[in-house]
Amino acid sequence: GLRVLMRIDGVQVCLVADQGCAYGLTFVAHFYAARKSIVTPELMNVQISGGTMIDDLRRTIAEIALDPAVKFIPVVSTCVAETAGIAEELLPAKAGNAEVLLVRLPAFQLRTHPEAKDVTVATLLRRFASTDVAKKKKSLVIL
């Protein structure tokens, strides 16, 4: 899922994870995805248990949005239960010129890479796809 997001032009991923996951995913993303860096707020036990995590995350999103080339900021939440439970309502829908979207990829629930890609694409479609457009009737002929 992370690799899918990183390959989209104008995207800067904001990873919300503990230090161990952030280190591993930054390495993987840089060398096996788009050769881009991941931006992440520092999340240690102090931030998670002390209640500053959301404020730190908002500041990180604001910093990413300063780059005029960034049009979309997926906030990828992974690894620990505390961060997987981020309420989307607490995040800005837009920062600067960039759309912001929470993408939940809790590693302890997703078993495979294809499943993570499915979750990522489904999240993007829920936010950006036009679902209110009337669908054309189709016919299926079986011979």
Coordinates of N, CA, C and O in Angstrom, one line a residue, residues 43-56 82:
L43 N 7.3 9.6 17.0 CA 6.4 9.0 17.9 C 7.1 8.0 18.8 O 7.5 6.9 18.4
M44 N 7.2 8.4 20.0 CA 7.8 7.5 21.1 C 6.7 7.4 22.1 O 5.6 7.9 22.0
N45 N 6.9 6.6 23.1 CA 5.9 6.4 24.2 C 5.4 7.7 24.8 O 4.3 7.9 25.2
V46 N 6.3 8.7 24.9 CA 5.9 10.0 25.5 C 4.8 10.7 24.6 O 3.8 11.2 25.2
Q47 N 5.0 10.7 23.3 CA 4.0 11.3 22.5 C 2.7 10.5 22.5 O 1.6 11.1 22.5
I48 N 2.8 9.2 22.4 CA 1.6 8.4 22.4 C 0.8 8.5 23.7 O -0.4 8.7 23.7
S49 N 1.5 8.3 24.8 CA 0.8 8.2 26.1 C 0.6 9.6 26.6 O -0.3 9.9 27.4
G50 N 1.4 10.6 26.2 CA 1.3 12.0 26.8 C 0.2 12.8 26.1 O -0.1 13.9 26.5
G51 N -0.4 12.3 25.0 CA -1.5 13.0 24.4 C -1.1 14.1 23.4 O -1.9 14.9 22.9
T52 N 0.2 14.1 23.0 CA 0.6 15.2 22.0 C 0.7 14.6 20.6 O 1.0 15.4 19.6
M53 N 0.3 13.4 20.4 CA 0.5 12.7 19.1 C -0.3 13.5 18.0 O 0.2 13.8 16.9
I54 N -1.6 13.8 18.2 CA -2.4 14.5 17.2 C -1.8 15.9 16.9 O -1.7 16.3 15.7
D55 N -1.4 16.6 17.9 CA -0.8 17.9 17.6 C 0.5 17.8 16.8 O 0.7 18.6 15.9
D56 N 1.3 16.8 17.2 CA 2.5 16.6 16.4 C 2.2 16.2 15.0 O 2.9 16.6 14.1
E82 N -2.4 2.3 19.0 CA -2.6 3.7 19.4 C -2.7 4.6 18.2 O -3.5 5.5 18.2

